């Protein structure tokens, strides 16, 4: 397995997120990846690579899944923020106003506060000085992993943070800025795969990925997640969302109640993999790999244990499909390394 690691992951290191009326320390920290890298040093399941240097190719791939005005805003947000007031350099950016139903999104406001609200959906995803550099390098890793699989590698892993699956065509949120799984799927499409499936196993619904591909039938999106009636991101991820237009039937949501056991979770995984096989068995599979399904996760509610991640990796290998994995959530920081590397080790053991 080729592992493309984001060497700039420490540059996104935000301080505080809004939670229940208070600013609390960010859950999505650089230490998460420190633990994955430390575990990979103990169990070298694959060689570490830097992403391919190709700014033009990356920009074109990003433009295929994200809106130009969103990318422009994100790339320049920190400089704008500091230009407003040099004292802002000591504070991360958080939105505080959003255009909900009936408000206009077609007129781009001049106000910075209004634009950061327009391009986001929560107050839990601070933007800081290194956010763009870290997210962009992560996108390069996702693209490189997809290119490796397009060039006949059985599997590749984009080891990166910040995560990506909540980021939509023109919005960030859920600690996500650029949608790495969607970028990998689009890259596979652009390099010879007629059909691609995305399987999202993060605890939270992959709303960004769903929205990006909702009207398309060439990319199947499947997500197993906490039921949005009670779980973040709340406003998408229900079972009746099946896709629209040409994409009708190419989205599958498998919401599960908070408290779901590993046994029930693996049954839902089978349902998701059956949909992947029905979509077109030989198509490459992108796995949005969050390990916040872990029983010890501080913000989630499923009950998977460390061994279950070995089983997950084995099961993914037994699909027989080429696989690109992207690193998503997982906030039991000290256990993230073992759980992620278990998936990779299980995959390699069963892939033979
Ligand atoms: C990629 C990813 O997993 N994003 C998840 C974003 C979740 N953001 C909302 C966090 C809510 C924190 N809840 C704390 C509960 C403490 N008991
Ligand atoms: Zn998550």
mmCIF file of C-alpha atoms and ligand atoms in Angstrom:
data_model
loop_
_atom_site.group_PDB
_atom_site.id
_atom_site.type_symbol
_atom_site.label_atom_id
_atom_site.label_comp_id
_atom_site.label_asym_id
_atom_site.label_seq_id
_atom_site.Cartn_x
_atom_site.Cartn_y
_atom_site.Cartn_z
ATOM 1 C CA UNK A 1 0.000 0.000 0.000
ATOM 2 C CA UNK A 2 1.301 3.439 -0.913
ATOM 3 C CA UNK A 3 0.807 6.038 1.809
ATOM 4 C CA UNK A 4 0.804 9.695 0.753
ATOM 5 C CA UNK A 5 1.362 11.762 3.876
ATOM 6 C CA UNK A 6 0.689 15.436 4.228
ATOM 7 C CA UNK A 7 3.950 16.915 5.497
ATOM 8 C CA UNK A 8 2.178 20.233 6.221
ATOM 9 C CA UNK A 9 -0.469 18.792 8.566
ATOM 10 C CA UNK A 10 0.817 20.716 11.591
ATOM 11 C CA UNK A 11 0.177 24.058 9.888
ATOM 12 C CA UNK A 12 -3.539 23.743 10.628
ATOM 13 C CA UNK A 13 -3.550 23.904 14.423
ATOM 14 C CA UNK A 14 -6.575 25.930 15.454
ATOM 15 C CA UNK A 15 -7.300 26.788 19.042
ATOM 16 C CA UNK A 16 -11.024 26.904 19.868
ATOM 17 C CA UNK A 17 -14.344 25.690 18.455
ATOM 18 C CA UNK A 18 -17.845 26.780 19.516
ATOM 19 C CA UNK A 19 -19.675 24.169 21.566
ATOM 20 C CA UNK A 20 -22.780 24.753 23.693
ATOM 21 C CA UNK A 21 -22.185 28.473 23.976
ATOM 22 C CA UNK A 22 -18.539 28.148 24.927
ATOM 23 C CA UNK A 23 -15.280 28.111 23.051
ATOM 24 C CA UNK A 24 -13.658 24.733 23.787
ATOM 25 C CA UNK A 25 -10.322 23.291 22.563
ATOM 26 C CA UNK A 26 -10.503 21.904 19.026
ATOM 27 C CA UNK A 27 -11.003 18.140 18.810
ATOM 28 C CA UNK A 28 -9.315 17.938 15.422
ATOM 29 C CA UNK A 29 -5.634 18.388 16.380
ATOM 30 C CA UNK A 30 -2.208 17.662 14.850
ATOM 31 C CA UNK A 31 -1.618 15.068 17.601
ATOM 32 C CA UNK A 32 -4.092 12.783 15.808
ATOM 33 C CA UNK A 33 -1.693 12.368 12.899
ATOM 34 C CA UNK A 34 1.353 12.233 15.162
ATOM 35 C CA UNK A 35 -0.150 9.024 16.553
ATOM 36 C CA UNK A 36 -0.812 7.524 13.120
ATOM 37 C CA UNK A 37 2.772 8.236 12.039
ATOM 38 C CA UNK A 38 4.145 6.774 15.283
ATOM 39 C CA UNK A 39 2.091 3.598 14.775
ATOM 40 C CA UNK A 40 3.251 3.372 11.159
ATOM 41 C CA UNK A 41 6.847 3.511 12.429
ATOM 42 C CA UNK A 42 6.054 0.456 14.609
ATOM 43 C CA UNK A 43 4.059 -1.379 11.917
ATOM 44 C CA UNK A 44 5.254 -0.339 8.444
ATOM 45 C CA UNK A 45 2.283 -1.518 6.378
ATOM 46 C CA UNK A 46 3.293 0.683 3.458
ATOM 47 C CA UNK A 47 5.963 3.108 2.301
ATOM 48 C CA UNK A 48 5.460 6.826 2.963
ATOM 49 C CA UNK A 49 5.455 9.117 -0.073
ATOM 50 C CA UNK A 50 5.135 12.820 -0.692
ATOM 51 C CA UNK A 51 2.371 13.849 -3.104
ATOM 52 C CA UNK A 52 3.242 14.441 -6.759
ATOM 53 C CA UNK A 53 4.186 18.106 -7.334
ATOM 54 C CA UNK A 54 1.657 19.304 -9.909
ATOM 55 C CA UNK A 55 -0.037 22.574 -8.964
ATOM 56 C CA UNK A 56 -1.887 22.951 -12.277
ATOM 57 C CA UNK A 57 -3.276 19.421 -12.136
ATOM 58 C CA UNK A 58 -4.339 19.883 -8.530
ATOM 59 C CA UNK A 59 -6.021 23.217 -9.241
ATOM 60 C CA UNK A 60 -7.973 21.670 -12.117
ATOM 61 C CA UNK A 61 -9.065 18.735 -9.962
ATOM 62 C CA UNK A 62 -10.148 21.062 -7.128
ATOM 63 C CA UNK A 63 -12.091 23.217 -9.592
ATOM 64 C CA UNK A 64 -13.999 20.126 -10.713
ATOM 65 C CA UNK A 65 -15.523 19.635 -7.244
ATOM 66 C CA UNK A 66 -15.413 23.070 -5.575
ATOM 67 C CA UNK A 67 -16.749 26.459 -6.751
ATOM 68 C CA UNK A 68 -14.120 28.985 -7.917
ATOM 69 C CA UNK A 69 -15.373 31.735 -5.575
ATOM 70 C CA UNK A 70 -15.140 29.304 -2.632
ATOM 71 C CA UNK A 71 -11.566 28.274 -3.465
ATOM 72 C CA UNK A 72 -10.552 31.925 -3.986
ATOM 73 C CA UNK A 73 -12.056 32.904 -0.655
ATOM 74 C CA UNK A 74 -10.412 30.080 1.277
ATOM 75 C CA UNK A 75 -7.006 30.663 -0.315
ATOM 76 C CA UNK A 76 -7.027 34.345 0.703
ATOM 77 C CA UNK A 77 -9.109 34.268 3.889
ATOM 78 C CA UNK A 78 -6.276 34.524 6.386
ATOM 79 C CA UNK A 79 -4.575 37.439 4.624
ATOM 80 C CA UNK A 80 -7.905 39.269 4.380
ATOM 81 C CA UNK A 81 -8.574 38.677 8.064
ATOM 82 C CA UNK A 82 -5.201 40.078 9.118
ATOM 83 C CA UNK A 83 -5.552 43.014 6.711
ATOM 84 C CA UNK A 84 -8.809 43.971 8.450
ATOM 85 C CA UNK A 85 -6.881 44.479 11.699
ATOM 86 C CA UNK A 86 -3.297 43.371 12.398
ATOM 87 C CA UNK A 87 -4.431 42.293 15.882
ATOM 88 C CA UNK A 88 -6.538 39.588 14.201
ATOM 89 C CA UNK A 89 -3.332 37.606 13.646
ATOM 90 C CA UNK A 90 -3.608 36.388 17.234
ATOM 91 C CA UNK A 91 -7.113 34.959 16.788
ATOM 92 C CA UNK A 92 -8.508 32.209 14.567
ATOM 93 C CA UNK A 93 -11.439 33.008 12.257
ATOM 94 C CA UNK A 94 -14.910 31.698 13.132
ATOM 95 C CA UNK A 95 -18.141 32.575 11.312
ATOM 96 C CA UNK A 96 -21.076 33.974 13.268
ATOM 97 C CA UNK A 97 -23.739 34.664 10.636
ATOM 98 C CA UNK A 98 -25.173 32.384 7.923
ATOM 99 C CA UNK A 99 -27.602 32.801 5.011
ATOM 100 C CA UNK A 100 -30.391 30.359 5.916
ATOM 101 C CA UNK A 101 -33.599 29.690 3.905
ATOM 102 C CA UNK A 102 -34.816 32.711 1.985
ATOM 103 C CA UNK A 103 -31.517 34.595 2.160
ATOM 104 C CA UNK A 104 -29.526 35.203 -1.015
ATOM 105 C CA UNK A 105 -26.341 33.348 -1.853
ATOM 106 C CA UNK A 106 -25.963 34.740 -5.384
ATOM 107 C CA UNK A 107 -24.718 38.186 -4.305
ATOM 108 C CA UNK A 108 -21.200 37.862 -2.925
ATOM 109 C CA UNK A 109 -21.048 40.270 0.046
ATOM 110 C CA UNK A 110 -18.140 42.663 0.492
ATOM 111 C CA UNK A 111 -18.121 42.072 4.233
ATOM 112 C CA UNK A 112 -15.594 39.456 5.323
ATOM 113 C CA UNK A 113 -17.878 38.325 8.166
ATOM 114 C CA UNK A 114 -20.683 37.780 5.668
ATOM 115 C CA UNK A 115 -18.490 35.893 3.205
ATOM 116 C CA UNK A 116 -17.071 33.501 5.789
ATOM 117 C CA UNK A 117 -20.656 32.773 6.834
ATOM 118 C CA UNK A 118 -21.745 32.249 3.235
ATOM 119 C CA UNK A 119 -18.974 29.674 2.719
ATOM 120 C CA UNK A 120 -19.464 27.677 5.948
ATOM 121 C CA UNK A 121 -22.110 25.814 7.935
ATOM 122 C CA UNK A 122 -20.884 25.711 11.526
ATOM 123 C CA UNK A 123 -18.864 27.600 14.143
ATOM 124 C CA UNK A 124 -16.736 24.595 14.977
ATOM 125 C CA UNK A 125 -14.223 24.799 12.137
ATOM 126 C CA UNK A 126 -11.794 27.661 12.702
ATOM 127 C CA UNK A 127 -9.665 28.960 9.842
ATOM 128 C CA UNK A 128 -6.128 29.970 10.826
ATOM 129 C CA UNK A 129 -2.874 31.008 9.175
ATOM 130 C CA UNK A 130 -1.925 27.526 7.960
ATOM 131 C CA UNK A 131 -5.362 26.140 7.122
ATOM 132 C CA UNK A 132 -5.164 26.636 3.372
ATOM 133 C CA UNK A 133 -1.601 25.300 3.047
ATOM 134 C CA UNK A 134 -2.431 22.193 5.098
ATOM 135 C CA UNK A 135 -5.748 21.527 3.346
ATOM 136 C CA UNK A 136 -4.260 22.038 -0.119
ATOM 137 C CA UNK A 137 -1.344 19.696 0.554
ATOM 138 C CA UNK A 138 -3.852 17.152 1.869
ATOM 139 C CA UNK A 139 -5.810 17.455 -1.351
ATOM 140 C CA UNK A 140 -2.560 16.820 -3.222
ATOM 141 C CA UNK A 141 -2.170 13.617 -1.176
ATOM 142 C CA UNK A 142 -5.707 12.483 -2.054
ATOM 143 C CA UNK A 143 -5.069 13.200 -5.716
ATOM 144 C CA UNK A 144 -1.737 11.339 -5.631
ATOM 145 C CA UNK A 145 -3.344 8.333 -3.942
ATOM 146 C CA UNK A 146 -6.002 8.251 -6.674
ATOM 147 C CA UNK A 147 -3.365 8.580 -9.411
ATOM 148 C CA UNK A 148 -1.421 5.672 -7.906
ATOM 149 C CA UNK A 149 -4.530 3.473 -7.976
ATOM 150 C CA UNK A 150 -5.344 4.663 -11.505
ATOM 151 C CA UNK A 151 -1.833 3.467 -12.407
ATOM 152 C CA UNK A 152 -2.691 -0.051 -11.157
ATOM 153 C CA UNK A 153 -1.658 0.147 -7.480
ATOM 154 C CA UNK A 154 -4.092 -2.062 -5.504
ATOM 155 C CA UNK A 155 -4.464 0.440 -2.660
ATOM 156 C CA UNK A 156 -3.276 3.861 -1.530
ATOM 157 C CA UNK A 157 -3.927 5.940 1.583
ATOM 158 C CA UNK A 158 -4.062 9.740 1.850
ATOM 159 C CA UNK A 159 -2.765 10.311 5.378
ATOM 160 C CA UNK A 160 -3.842 13.850 6.035
ATOM 161 C CA UNK A 161 -5.635 16.361 8.160
ATOM 162 C CA UNK A 162 -7.687 18.509 8.231
ATOM 163 C CA UNK A 163 -10.306 15.951 7.098
ATOM 164 C CA UNK A 164 -12.536 16.520 4.081
ATOM 165 C CA UNK A 165 -15.875 14.712 3.899
ATOM 166 C CA UNK A 166 -18.048 17.508 5.327
ATOM 167 C CA UNK A 167 -16.724 20.085 2.805
ATOM 168 C CA UNK A 168 -19.178 20.664 -0.049
ATOM 169 C CA UNK A 169 -19.010 22.434 -3.396
ATOM 170 C CA UNK A 170 -18.839 25.875 -1.738
ATOM 171 C CA UNK A 171 -18.779 25.388 2.006
ATOM 172 C CA UNK A 172 -16.538 24.240 4.845
ATOM 173 C CA UNK A 173 -17.582 22.815 8.211
ATOM 174 C CA UNK A 174 -17.135 19.789 10.458
ATOM 175 C CA UNK A 175 -13.357 20.518 10.576
ATOM 176 C CA UNK A 176 -13.247 20.022 6.763
ATOM 177 C CA UNK A 177 -12.209 22.518 4.040
ATOM 178 C CA UNK A 178 -11.387 20.597 0.856
ATOM 179 C CA UNK A 179 -13.142 17.300 0.150
ATOM 180 C CA UNK A 180 -10.318 14.788 -0.210
ATOM 181 C CA UNK A 181 -12.554 11.749 -0.824
ATOM 182 C CA UNK A 182 -14.497 13.589 -3.545
ATOM 183 C CA UNK A 183 -11.233 14.761 -5.073
ATOM 184 C CA UNK A 184 -9.944 11.176 -5.157
ATOM 185 C CA UNK A 185 -13.189 9.977 -6.782
ATOM 186 C CA UNK A 186 -13.083 12.753 -9.383
ATOM 187 C CA UNK A 187 -9.412 12.033 -10.102
ATOM 188 C CA UNK A 188 -10.185 8.339 -10.670
ATOM 189 C CA UNK A 189 -12.997 9.373 -13.046
ATOM 190 C CA UNK A 190 -10.626 11.674 -14.924
ATOM 191 C CA UNK A 191 -8.034 8.900 -15.281
ATOM 192 C CA UNK A 192 -9.955 6.080 -16.857
ATOM 193 C CA UNK A 193 -12.549 4.813 -14.380
ATOM 194 C CA UNK A 194 -16.046 5.012 -15.884
ATOM 195 C CA UNK A 195 -17.656 4.570 -12.477
ATOM 196 C CA UNK A 196 -16.420 5.092 -8.936
ATOM 197 C CA UNK A 197 -17.951 4.422 -5.534
ATOM 198 C CA UNK A 198 -17.309 6.342 -2.312
ATOM 199 C CA UNK A 199 -17.926 4.449 0.924
ATOM 200 C CA UNK A 200 -17.902 6.748 3.965
ATOM 201 C CA UNK A 201 -17.378 4.926 7.268
ATOM 202 C CA UNK A 202 -16.767 8.005 9.450
ATOM 203 C CA UNK A 203 -19.208 8.315 12.380
ATOM 204 C CA UNK A 204 -20.673 11.450 10.815
ATOM 205 C CA UNK A 205 -22.641 11.624 7.586
ATOM 206 C CA UNK A 206 -20.448 12.559 4.602
ATOM 207 C CA UNK A 207 -22.688 15.473 3.670
ATOM 208 C CA UNK A 208 -20.110 17.273 1.551
ATOM 209 C CA UNK A 209 -19.378 14.253 -0.614
ATOM 210 C CA UNK A 210 -23.077 13.477 -0.983
ATOM 211 C CA UNK A 211 -23.834 17.034 -2.086
ATOM 212 C CA UNK A 212 -20.954 17.184 -4.574
ATOM 213 C CA UNK A 213 -22.148 14.047 -6.399
ATOM 214 C CA UNK A 214 -25.893 14.200 -5.700
ATOM 215 C CA UNK A 215 -26.938 14.797 -9.316
ATOM 216 C CA UNK A 216 -24.446 12.347 -10.872
ATOM 217 C CA UNK A 217 -24.716 8.615 -11.572
ATOM 218 C CA UNK A 218 -21.008 8.036 -12.317
ATOM 219 C CA UNK A 219 -20.044 8.350 -8.632
ATOM 220 C CA UNK A 220 -22.029 6.272 -6.150
ATOM 221 C CA UNK A 221 -21.960 7.729 -2.636
ATOM 222 C CA UNK A 222 -22.657 5.459 0.352
ATOM 223 C CA UNK A 223 -22.435 6.614 3.972
ATOM 224 C CA UNK A 224 -22.815 4.694 7.266
ATOM 225 C CA UNK A 225 -23.276 7.147 10.112
ATOM 226 C CA UNK A 226 -24.990 8.276 13.268
ATOM 227 C CA UNK A 227 -28.636 9.129 12.586
ATOM 228 C CA UNK A 228 -28.819 12.849 11.752
ATOM 229 C CA UNK A 229 -31.974 13.170 13.880
ATOM 230 C CA UNK A 230 -29.607 13.235 16.850
ATOM 231 C CA UNK A 231 -26.075 13.353 15.419
ATOM 232 C CA UNK A 232 -23.964 15.978 13.660
ATOM 233 C CA UNK A 233 -24.291 17.278 10.905
ATOM 234 C CA UNK A 234 -28.059 16.986 11.635
ATOM 235 C CA UNK A 235 -29.449 18.468 8.418
ATOM 236 C CA UNK A 236 -28.522 15.752 5.909
ATOM 237 C CA UNK A 237 -27.898 12.006 5.923
ATOM 238 C CA UNK A 238 -31.415 10.538 6.119
ATOM 239 C CA UNK A 239 -32.269 7.223 4.450
ATOM 240 C CA UNK A 240 -34.687 8.822 1.968
ATOM 241 C CA UNK A 241 -31.918 10.850 0.257
ATOM 242 C CA UNK A 242 -31.377 8.761 -2.868
ATOM 243 C CA UNK A 243 -29.889 11.265 -5.325
ATOM 244 C CA UNK A 244 -31.611 13.527 -7.841
ATOM 245 C CA UNK A 245 -31.965 13.759 -11.612
ATOM 246 C CA UNK A 246 -29.379 11.570 -13.320
ATOM 247 C CA UNK A 247 -28.052 10.744 -9.846
ATOM 248 C CA UNK A 248 -31.301 9.260 -8.563
ATOM 249 C CA UNK A 249 -30.409 5.921 -7.005
ATOM 250 C CA UNK A 250 -26.688 6.740 -6.776
ATOM 251 C CA UNK A 251 -26.721 7.840 -3.131
ATOM 252 C CA UNK A 252 -27.287 5.503 -0.194
ATOM 253 C CA UNK A 253 -27.485 6.590 3.434
ATOM 254 C CA UNK A 254 -27.398 4.016 6.221
ATOM 255 C CA UNK A 255 -28.124 5.982 9.409
ATOM 256 C CA UNK A 256 -27.683 4.057 12.663
ATOM 257 C CA UNK A 257 -28.722 5.048 16.182
ATOM 258 C CA UNK A 258 -26.249 6.346 18.740
ATOM 259 C CA UNK A 259 -25.122 3.301 20.746
ATOM 260 C CA UNK A 260 -24.927 0.974 17.718
ATOM 261 C CA UNK A 261 -22.805 -2.161 18.363
ATOM 262 C CA UNK A 262 -20.024 -3.455 16.128
ATOM 263 C CA UNK A 263 -22.261 -6.385 15.100
ATOM 264 C CA UNK A 264 -24.987 -4.085 13.796
ATOM 265 C CA UNK A 265 -22.434 -1.753 12.243
ATOM 266 C CA UNK A 266 -20.850 -4.596 10.231
ATOM 267 C CA UNK A 267 -24.322 -5.637 9.019
ATOM 268 C CA UNK A 268 -24.815 -2.107 7.702
ATOM 269 C CA UNK A 269 -21.361 -2.294 6.100
ATOM 270 C CA UNK A 270 -22.533 -5.375 4.181
ATOM 271 C CA UNK A 271 -25.551 -3.439 2.900
ATOM 272 C CA UNK A 272 -23.251 -0.601 1.810
ATOM 273 C CA UNK A 273 -20.852 -2.982 0.060
ATOM 274 C CA UNK A 274 -23.767 -4.702 -1.699
ATOM 275 C CA UNK A 275 -24.725 -1.316 -3.162
ATOM 276 C CA UNK A 276 -21.107 -0.771 -4.225
ATOM 277 C CA UNK A 277 -21.037 -4.168 -5.960
ATOM 278 C CA UNK A 278 -24.374 -3.476 -7.675
ATOM 279 C CA UNK A 279 -23.129 -0.117 -8.915
ATOM 280 C CA UNK A 280 -20.421 -1.867 -10.973
ATOM 281 C CA UNK A 281 -18.194 -4.422 -9.325
ATOM 282 C CA UNK A 282 -14.929 -3.503 -11.037
ATOM 283 C CA UNK A 283 -15.092 0.235 -10.293
ATOM 284 C CA UNK A 284 -12.477 1.617 -7.889
ATOM 285 C CA UNK A 285 -13.613 2.290 -4.334
ATOM 286 C CA UNK A 286 -12.819 5.412 -2.319
ATOM 287 C CA UNK A 287 -13.116 4.867 1.434
ATOM 288 C CA UNK A 288 -13.589 7.945 3.610
ATOM 289 C CA UNK A 289 -11.924 6.448 6.672
ATOM 290 C CA UNK A 290 -12.978 7.985 9.966
ATOM 291 C CA UNK A 291 -12.254 6.033 13.126
ATOM 292 C CA UNK A 292 -14.635 8.094 15.287
ATOM 293 C CA UNK A 293 -16.832 4.940 15.303
ATOM 294 C CA UNK A 294 -14.451 3.777 18.090
ATOM 295 C CA UNK A 295 -16.117 3.068 21.447
ATOM 296 C CA UNK A 296 -13.782 5.524 23.196
ATOM 297 C CA UNK A 297 -14.395 8.441 20.859
ATOM 298 C CA UNK A 298 -15.260 11.555 22.894
ATOM 299 C CA UNK A 299 -17.776 13.073 20.453
ATOM 300 C CA UNK A 300 -19.374 9.975 18.891
ATOM 301 C CA UNK A 301 -21.626 7.080 19.896
ATOM 302 C CA UNK A 302 -20.791 3.765 18.182
ATOM 303 C CA UNK A 303 -19.012 0.850 19.865
ATOM 304 C CA UNK A 304 -16.282 -0.440 17.561
ATOM 305 C CA UNK A 305 -13.122 -1.751 19.242
ATOM 306 C CA UNK A 306 -9.539 -1.812 17.998
ATOM 307 C CA UNK A 307 -9.864 -5.358 16.567
ATOM 308 C CA UNK A 308 -12.910 -4.323 14.563
ATOM 309 C CA UNK A 309 -10.689 -2.059 12.450
ATOM 310 C CA UNK A 310 -8.600 -5.088 11.428
ATOM 311 C CA UNK A 311 -11.872 -6.754 10.328
ATOM 312 C CA UNK A 312 -12.883 -3.627 8.423
ATOM 313 C CA UNK A 313 -9.590 -3.618 6.520
ATOM 314 C CA UNK A 314 -9.922 -7.331 5.733
ATOM 315 C CA UNK A 315 -13.473 -6.847 4.498
ATOM 316 C CA UNK A 316 -12.452 -3.958 2.243
ATOM 317 C CA UNK A 317 -9.695 -6.106 0.729
ATOM 318 C CA UNK A 318 -12.136 -8.963 0.124
ATOM 319 C CA UNK A 319 -14.189 -6.736 -2.173
ATOM 320 C CA UNK A 320 -11.384 -7.350 -4.662
ATOM 321 C CA UNK A 321 -11.609 -3.677 -5.661
ATOM 322 C CA UNK A 322 -8.747 -1.217 -5.972
ATOM 323 C CA UNK A 323 -9.089 1.129 -2.992
ATOM 324 C CA UNK A 324 -8.150 4.728 -2.197
ATOM 325 C CA UNK A 325 -8.536 5.608 1.484
ATOM 326 C CA UNK A 326 -8.689 9.144 2.840
ATOM 327 C CA UNK A 327 -8.172 9.998 6.505
ATOM 328 C CA UNK A 328 -11.272 11.578 8.053
ATOM 329 C CA UNK A 329 -12.344 11.820 11.728
ATOM 330 C CA UNK A 330 -11.349 10.052 14.960
ATOM 331 C CA UNK A 331 -10.906 11.994 18.201
ATOM 332 C CA UNK A 332 -9.809 9.419 20.787
ATOM 333 C CA UNK A 333 -6.401 10.867 20.005
ATOM 334 C CA UNK A 334 -4.151 8.259 21.631
ATOM 335 C CA UNK A 335 -6.028 5.400 19.909
ATOM 336 C CA UNK A 336 -6.322 6.920 16.430
ATOM 337 C CA UNK A 337 -2.947 5.509 15.344
ATOM 338 C CA UNK A 338 -3.688 1.908 16.340
ATOM 339 C CA UNK A 339 -7.191 2.018 14.856
ATOM 340 C CA UNK A 340 -6.162 3.521 11.502
ATOM 341 C CA UNK A 341 -3.132 1.250 11.076
ATOM 342 C CA UNK A 342 -5.320 -1.742 11.990
ATOM 343 C CA UNK A 343 -7.481 -0.969 8.943
ATOM 344 C CA UNK A 344 -4.405 -0.784 6.717
ATOM 345 C CA UNK A 345 -2.832 -3.932 8.213
ATOM 346 C CA UNK A 346 -6.105 -5.880 7.913
ATOM 347 C CA UNK A 347 -6.354 -4.796 4.299
ATOM 348 C CA UNK A 348 -2.804 -5.838 3.430
ATOM 349 C CA UNK A 349 -3.153 -9.195 5.225
ATOM 350 C CA UNK A 350 -6.308 -10.079 3.290
ATOM 351 C CA UNK A 351 -5.119 -8.554 -0.009
ATOM 352 C CA UNK A 352 -2.272 -11.112 0.056
HETATM 353 C C1 LIG B 1 -14.575 14.913 10.151
HETATM 354 C C2 LIG B 1 -15.417 14.851 11.387
HETATM 355 O O1 LIG B 1 -15.466 13.813 12.030
HETATM 356 N N1 LIG B 1 -16.049 15.968 11.744
HETATM 357 C C3 LIG B 1 -16.892 15.979 12.895
HETATM 358 C C4 LIG B 1 -17.343 17.351 13.244
HETATM 359 C C5 LIG B 1 -18.142 17.335 14.510
HETATM 360 N N2 LIG B 1 -18.311 18.654 14.994
HETATM 361 C C6 LIG B 1 -19.276 18.774 16.075
HETATM 362 C C7 LIG B 1 -18.638 18.420 17.363
HETATM 363 C C8 LIG B 1 -19.602 18.432 18.487
HETATM 364 C C9 LIG B 1 -18.859 18.211 19.776
HETATM 365 N N3 LIG B 1 -19.644 17.465 20.661
HETATM 366 C C10 LIG B 1 -18.990 17.247 21.926
HETATM 367 C C11 LIG B 1 -19.749 16.246 22.706
HETATM 368 C C12 LIG B 1 -19.079 16.046 24.041
HETATM 369 N N4 LIG B 1 -19.817 15.087 24.817
HETATM 370 ZN ZN1 LIG B 2 -16.612 12.193 11.960
#
